[in-house]
mmCIF file of C-alpha atoms in Angstrom:
data_model
loop_
_atom_site.group_PDB
_atom_site.id
_atom_site.type_symbol
_atom_site.label_atom_id
_atom_site.label_comp_id
_atom_site.label_asym_id
_atom_site.label_seq_id
_atom_site.Cartn_x
_atom_site.Cartn_y
_atom_site.Cartn_z
ATOM 1 C CA GLN A 1 13.476 20.333 16.015
ATOM 2 C CA GLN A 2 10.872 17.678 14.562
ATOM 3 C CA GLN A 3 13.422 14.586 14.638
ATOM 4 C CA VAL A 4 12.983 11.825 17.072
ATOM 5 C CA LYS A 5 15.916 9.355 17.348
ATOM 6 C CA GLN A 6 15.914 6.068 17.965
ATOM 7 C CA SER A 7 18.091 3.263 19.257
ATOM 8 C CA PRO A 8 19.167 0.523 18.514
ATOM 9 C CA GLN A 9 18.370 -0.252 14.790
ATOM 10 C CA SER A 10 18.482 -3.618 15.719
ATOM 11 C CA LEU A 11 17.892 -5.943 18.204
ATOM 12 C CA ILE A 12 18.036 -10.060 19.108
ATOM 13 C CA VAL A 13 16.770 -10.991 22.217
ATOM 14 C CA GLN A 14 16.467 -14.874 23.696
ATOM 15 C CA LYS A 15 12.628 -15.553 24.482
ATOM 16 C CA GLY A 16 11.799 -14.735 28.151
ATOM 17 C CA GLY A 17 14.200 -11.808 27.977
ATOM 18 C CA ILE A 18 13.904 -7.940 28.409
ATOM 19 C CA SER A 19 13.843 -5.678 25.063
ATOM 20 C CA ILE A 20 14.429 -2.423 25.529
ATOM 21 C CA ILE A 21 14.006 0.422 22.532
ATOM 22 C CA ASN A 22 15.175 3.834 23.051
ATOM 23 C CA CYS A 23 13.880 7.076 22.093
ATOM 24 C CA ALA A 24 14.954 10.812 22.281
ATOM 25 C CA TYR A 25 12.861 13.812 20.908
ATOM 26 C CA GLU A 26 13.925 17.474 20.478
ATOM 27 C CA ASN A 27 10.948 19.728 20.362
ATOM 28 C CA THR A 28 9.266 20.314 23.754
ATOM 29 C CA ALA A 29 5.912 20.978 22.295
ATOM 30 C CA PHE A 30 5.371 17.339 21.992
ATOM 31 C CA ASP A 31 2.657 16.033 24.069
ATOM 32 C CA TYR A 32 2.164 12.337 23.406
ATOM 33 C CA PHE A 33 4.387 9.495 22.744
ATOM 34 C CA PRO A 34 3.234 6.445 21.488
ATOM 35 C CA TRP A 35 4.648 3.161 20.297
ATOM 36 C CA TYR A 36 3.683 1.308 17.245
ATOM 37 C CA GLN A 37 4.281 -2.107 15.984
ATOM 38 C CA GLN A 38 4.933 -3.228 12.378
ATOM 39 C CA PHE A 39 4.918 -6.808 10.908
ATOM 40 C CA PRO A 40 5.915 -7.316 7.464
ATOM 41 C CA GLY A 41 3.092 -6.124 4.979
ATOM 42 C CA LYS A 42 1.180 -4.634 7.544
ATOM 43 C CA GLY A 43 0.126 -0.998 8.735
ATOM 44 C CA PRO A 44 1.913 0.043 11.597
ATOM 45 C CA ALA A 45 -0.207 -0.272 14.862
ATOM 46 C CA LEU A 46 -0.620 1.492 18.342
ATOM 47 C CA LEU A 47 1.008 -0.685 20.630
ATOM 48 C CA ILE A 48 1.027 1.782 23.537
ATOM 49 C CA ALA A 49 1.386 5.573 24.420
ATOM 50 C CA ILE A 50 2.010 8.029 27.339
ATOM 51 C CA ARG A 51 2.085 11.862 28.054
ATOM 52 C CA PRO A 52 4.409 13.747 29.946
ATOM 53 C CA ASP A 53 2.549 13.816 33.111
ATOM 54 C CA VAL A 54 3.497 10.368 34.091
ATOM 55 C CA SER A 55 6.956 8.904 34.039
ATOM 56 C CA GLU A 56 5.579 5.233 33.292
ATOM 57 C CA LYS A 57 3.129 3.102 32.026
ATOM 58 C CA LYS A 58 2.337 -0.278 32.015
ATOM 59 C CA GLU A 59 -0.178 -2.371 29.426
ATOM 60 C CA GLY A 60 0.815 -6.016 30.029
ATOM 61 C CA ARG A 61 4.015 -7.074 29.331
ATOM 62 C CA PHE A 62 5.011 -3.400 27.732
ATOM 63 C CA THR A 63 5.942 -0.447 29.761
ATOM 64 C CA ILE A 64 7.077 2.786 28.725
ATOM 65 C CA SER A 65 9.420 4.877 30.499
ATOM 66 C CA PHE A 66 9.391 8.728 30.027
ATOM 67 C CA ASN A 67 12.175 11.202 31.284
ATOM 68 C CA LYS A 68 11.073 14.737 30.657
ATOM 69 C CA SER A 69 13.814 16.628 31.689
ATOM 70 C CA ALA A 70 16.201 14.474 29.611
ATOM 71 C CA LYS A 71 13.525 14.169 26.891
ATOM 72 C CA GLN A 72 14.044 10.414 26.122
ATOM 73 C CA PHE A 73 11.336 8.116 26.463
ATOM 74 C CA SER A 74 12.169 3.660 26.208
ATOM 75 C CA LEU A 75 9.970 0.822 25.614
ATOM 76 C CA HIS A 76 10.605 -2.072 27.709
ATOM 77 C CA ILE A 77 8.973 -5.696 26.563
ATOM 78 C CA MET A 78 9.098 -8.342 29.087
ATOM 79 C CA ASP A 79 8.720 -11.686 28.683
ATOM 80 C CA SER A 80 9.751 -11.429 25.176
ATOM 81 C CA GLN A 81 7.854 -14.033 23.169
ATOM 82 C CA PRO A 82 8.799 -15.063 19.364
ATOM 83 C CA GLY A 83 5.364 -13.488 18.387
ATOM 84 C CA ASP A 84 6.512 -10.445 19.708
ATOM 85 C CA SER A 85 9.145 -10.038 16.585
ATOM 86 C CA ALA A 86 8.231 -7.189 14.415
ATOM 87 C CA THR A 87 9.857 -3.511 13.931
ATOM 88 C CA TYR A 88 8.772 -0.996 16.560
ATOM 89 C CA PHE A 89 8.226 2.625 15.982
ATOM 90 C CA CYS A 90 8.856 5.479 18.362
ATOM 91 C CA ALA A 91 6.775 8.556 17.696
ATOM 92 C CA ALA A 92 5.867 11.634 18.810
ATOM 93 C CA GLY A 93 3.837 14.743 18.738
ATOM 94 C CA THR A 94 0.962 16.858 19.754
ATOM 95 C CA SER A 95 -3.024 15.086 20.304
ATOM 96 C CA GLY A 96 -4.957 15.645 16.812
ATOM 97 C CA SER A 97 -2.056 16.266 14.526
ATOM 98 C CA ARG A 98 0.933 14.900 12.920
ATOM 99 C CA LEU A 99 3.089 12.292 14.716
ATOM 100 C CA THR A 100 7.119 12.331 13.396
ATOM 101 C CA PHE A 101 8.523 8.942 13.725
ATOM 102 C CA GLY A 102 11.750 7.418 14.528
ATOM 103 C CA GLU A 103 13.368 5.451 12.243
ATOM 104 C CA GLY A 104 12.481 1.913 13.896
ATOM 105 C CA THR A 105 13.833 -1.344 15.300
ATOM 106 C CA GLN A 106 13.707 -4.601 14.221
ATOM 107 C CA LEU A 107 13.196 -7.034 16.776
ATOM 108 C CA THR A 108 14.147 -10.570 16.877
ATOM 109 C CA VAL A 109 12.717 -13.037 19.571
ATOM 110 C CA ASN A 110 14.377 -16.001 19.074
ATOM 111 C CA PRO A 111 12.535 -19.442 20.428
ATOM 112 C CA GLY J 1 -14.998 -2.682 6.347
ATOM 113 C CA ALA J 2 -13.684 -2.190 9.562
ATOM 114 C CA GLY J 3 -10.148 -1.051 8.949
ATOM 115 C CA VAL J 4 -8.340 1.616 6.872
ATOM 116 C CA SER J 5 -8.539 0.653 3.204
ATOM 117 C CA GLN J 6 -5.977 1.493 0.585
ATOM 118 C CA THR J 7 -5.910 0.618 -3.016
ATOM 119 C CA PRO J 8 -3.913 -0.519 -4.957
ATOM 120 C CA SER J 9 -2.261 -2.485 -3.172
ATOM 121 C CA ASN J 10 0.426 -2.463 -5.772
ATOM 122 C CA LYS J 11 1.023 -0.326 -8.167
ATOM 123 C CA VAL J 12 3.848 -0.488 -10.609
ATOM 124 C CA THR J 13 4.651 2.492 -13.145
ATOM 125 C CA GLU J 14 7.186 4.120 -15.365
ATOM 126 C CA LYS J 15 9.136 7.273 -14.632
ATOM 127 C CA GLY J 16 6.949 10.240 -16.008
ATOM 128 C CA LYS J 17 3.555 8.818 -15.359
ATOM 129 C CA TYR J 18 0.778 9.958 -13.400
ATOM 130 C CA VAL J 19 -0.178 7.914 -10.335
ATOM 131 C CA GLU J 20 -3.492 8.009 -7.535
ATOM 132 C CA LEU J 21 -3.498 6.291 -4.661
ATOM 133 C CA ARG J 22 -6.736 6.186 -2.684
ATOM 134 C CA CYS J 23 -7.802 5.834 0.731
ATOM 135 C CA ASP J 24 -10.965 4.876 2.541
ATOM 136 C CA PRO J 25 -10.837 6.250 6.153
ATOM 137 C CA ILE J 26 -12.705 4.416 9.146
ATOM 138 C CA SER J 27 -16.092 5.465 8.805
ATOM 139 C CA GLY J 28 -16.430 8.649 11.526
ATOM 140 C CA HIS J 29 -13.317 9.222 11.585
ATOM 141 C CA THR J 30 -12.638 13.149 10.735
ATOM 142 C CA ALA J 31 -8.622 13.165 10.530
ATOM 143 C CA LEU J 32 -6.904 11.205 7.599
ATOM 144 C CA TYR J 33 -3.014 11.306 7.267
ATOM 145 C CA TRP J 34 -0.717 10.341 4.487
ATOM 146 C CA TYR J 35 2.773 8.756 5.238
ATOM 147 C CA ARG J 36 5.603 7.572 3.244
ATOM 148 C CA GLN J 37 7.874 4.723 4.210
ATOM 149 C CA SER J 38 10.914 4.024 2.518
ATOM 150 C CA LEU J 39 12.426 0.601 3.238
ATOM 151 C CA GLY J 40 13.626 0.481 6.485
ATOM 152 C CA GLN J 41 13.153 3.868 7.256
ATOM 153 C CA GLY J 42 10.080 5.086 9.694
ATOM 154 C CA PRO J 43 6.583 6.937 8.487
ATOM 155 C CA GLU J 44 7.540 10.326 7.135
ATOM 156 C CA PHE J 45 4.504 12.467 7.178
ATOM 157 C CA LEU J 46 3.032 14.258 3.831
ATOM 158 C CA ILE J 47 -0.517 15.519 4.835
ATOM 159 C CA TYR J 48 -3.068 16.085 7.069
ATOM 160 C CA PHE J 49 -6.747 16.545 6.559
ATOM 161 C CA GLN J 50 -9.047 17.485 9.482
ATOM 162 C CA GLY J 51 -12.643 17.147 7.617
ATOM 163 C CA THR J 52 -12.317 18.094 4.160
ATOM 164 C CA GLY J 53 -9.343 20.682 4.177
ATOM 165 C CA ALA J 54 -5.704 20.169 4.539
ATOM 166 C CA ALA J 55 -4.365 21.357 7.926
ATOM 167 C CA ASP J 56 -1.184 20.438 7.626
ATOM 168 C CA ASP J 57 0.195 19.676 3.970
ATOM 169 C CA SER J 58 3.953 20.871 5.179
ATOM 170 C CA GLY J 59 5.594 17.086 4.087
ATOM 171 C CA LEU J 60 4.691 17.072 0.835
ATOM 172 C CA PRO J 61 8.028 16.986 -0.694
ATOM 173 C CA ASN J 62 7.509 19.058 -3.581
ATOM 174 C CA ASP J 63 4.142 20.008 -6.253
ATOM 175 C CA ARG J 64 4.368 17.124 -8.022
ATOM 176 C CA PHE J 65 2.185 15.675 -5.010
ATOM 177 C CA PHE J 66 -0.903 16.989 -4.159
ATOM 178 C CA ALA J 67 -3.841 15.295 -2.357
ATOM 179 C CA VAL J 68 -7.177 15.778 -1.634
ATOM 180 C CA ARG J 69 -10.698 14.761 0.463
ATOM 181 C CA PRO J 70 -13.736 16.611 -1.777
ATOM 182 C CA GLU J 71 -16.473 14.999 0.637
ATOM 183 C CA GLY J 72 -13.960 14.367 4.234
ATOM 184 C CA SER J 73 -13.984 10.761 4.114
ATOM 185 C CA VAL J 74 -12.308 9.066 0.833
ATOM 186 C CA SER J 75 -8.861 10.924 0.214
ATOM 187 C CA THR J 76 -6.668 10.669 -3.436
ATOM 188 C CA LEU J 77 -2.893 11.174 -3.009
ATOM 189 C CA LYS J 78 -2.072 12.267 -6.569
ATOM 190 C CA ILE J 79 1.648 12.231 -8.219
ATOM 191 C CA GLN J 80 2.674 13.702 -11.076
ATOM 192 C CA ARG J 81 5.570 13.017 -13.302
ATOM 193 C CA THR J 82 6.644 10.295 -10.870
ATOM 194 C CA GLU J 83 10.422 9.571 -10.197
ATOM 195 C CA ARG J 84 12.741 6.470 -9.354
ATOM 196 C CA GLY J 85 13.186 8.208 -5.994
ATOM 197 C CA ASP J 86 9.133 8.242 -5.435
ATOM 198 C CA SER J 87 9.053 4.484 -5.038
ATOM 199 C CA ALA J 88 7.885 3.469 -1.635
ATOM 200 C CA VAL J 89 5.176 2.327 0.645
ATOM 201 C CA TYR J 90 2.124 5.172 0.812
ATOM 202 C CA LEU J 91 0.376 4.770 4.224
ATOM 203 C CA CYS J 92 -3.029 6.075 4.677
ATOM 204 C CA ALA J 93 -4.410 6.656 8.313
ATOM 205 C CA SER J 94 -7.115 7.916 10.196
ATOM 206 C CA SER J 95 -8.259 9.321 13.875
ATOM 207 C CA LEU J 96 -10.591 10.454 15.601
ATOM 208 C CA SER J 97 -10.984 14.276 15.329
ATOM 209 C CA SER J 98 -8.529 16.774 16.883
ATOM 210 C CA GLY J 99 -9.748 16.267 20.265
ATOM 211 C CA SER J 100 -8.901 12.401 20.496
ATOM 212 C CA THR J 101 -5.971 10.850 22.157
ATOM 213 C CA GLY J 102 -4.280 10.727 19.081
ATOM 214 C CA GLU J 103 -4.458 7.107 18.156
ATOM 215 C CA LEU J 104 -3.646 6.724 14.306
ATOM 216 C CA PHE J 105 -4.929 3.616 12.557
ATOM 217 C CA PHE J 106 -3.059 2.546 9.483
ATOM 218 C CA GLY J 107 -4.337 1.138 6.449
ATOM 219 C CA GLU J 108 -1.766 -1.768 4.728
ATOM 220 C CA GLY J 109 -0.489 0.445 2.634
ATOM 221 C CA SER J 110 -0.045 1.119 -1.444
ATOM 222 C CA ARG J 111 3.561 0.152 -2.845
ATOM 223 C CA LEU J 112 4.813 2.367 -5.467
ATOM 224 C CA THR J 113 7.887 1.151 -7.397
ATOM 225 C CA VAL J 114 8.570 3.571 -10.560
ATOM 226 C CA LEU J 115 10.781 2.192 -12.963
#
């Protein structure tokens, strides 16, 4: 019930391309779905987050698409840049409480 | 400092020893979390404090792990009789009160290696 499944495990994209990472969850009580970005040797940092009352949220080049009936959500990175190369984690939880993280996607954007 | 501070950044110890890891959250953040991250994995929840009390300690793997936050600010994660399987990066995060958006601010972690 607490699991969050993330795919793919790794992703290689050319500069300017679109990066897409997918996540699925089981617990219907989850009401907060953030994406975190982590660079080597650093802690994860919030990138963008969505709540289940909307189906899409866009911030700059980053978009979350949310499908409540399918219990799935995804991160799209438009015009991917080499500086976007990092590990991305989806997560799910309830506000103010624990977050359950996916296993991560290592994104490499080639110049 | 402005962010979450964790010390030590690296700790190497021998199997069976006792270890303490410290977390200094962002000033004014009442919620504090400990996560453990193994190589190539996502952060795994350990314990969550709201103020001084542990609101959820269901992620602690066994009774060798214990955490305190006596004054509602700094927290210490304590690991007794360390085992090689405890080797990981221990991440601390803080956030505003439970009524917030839920954003967690993470420190850079304490890398624990048990030989």
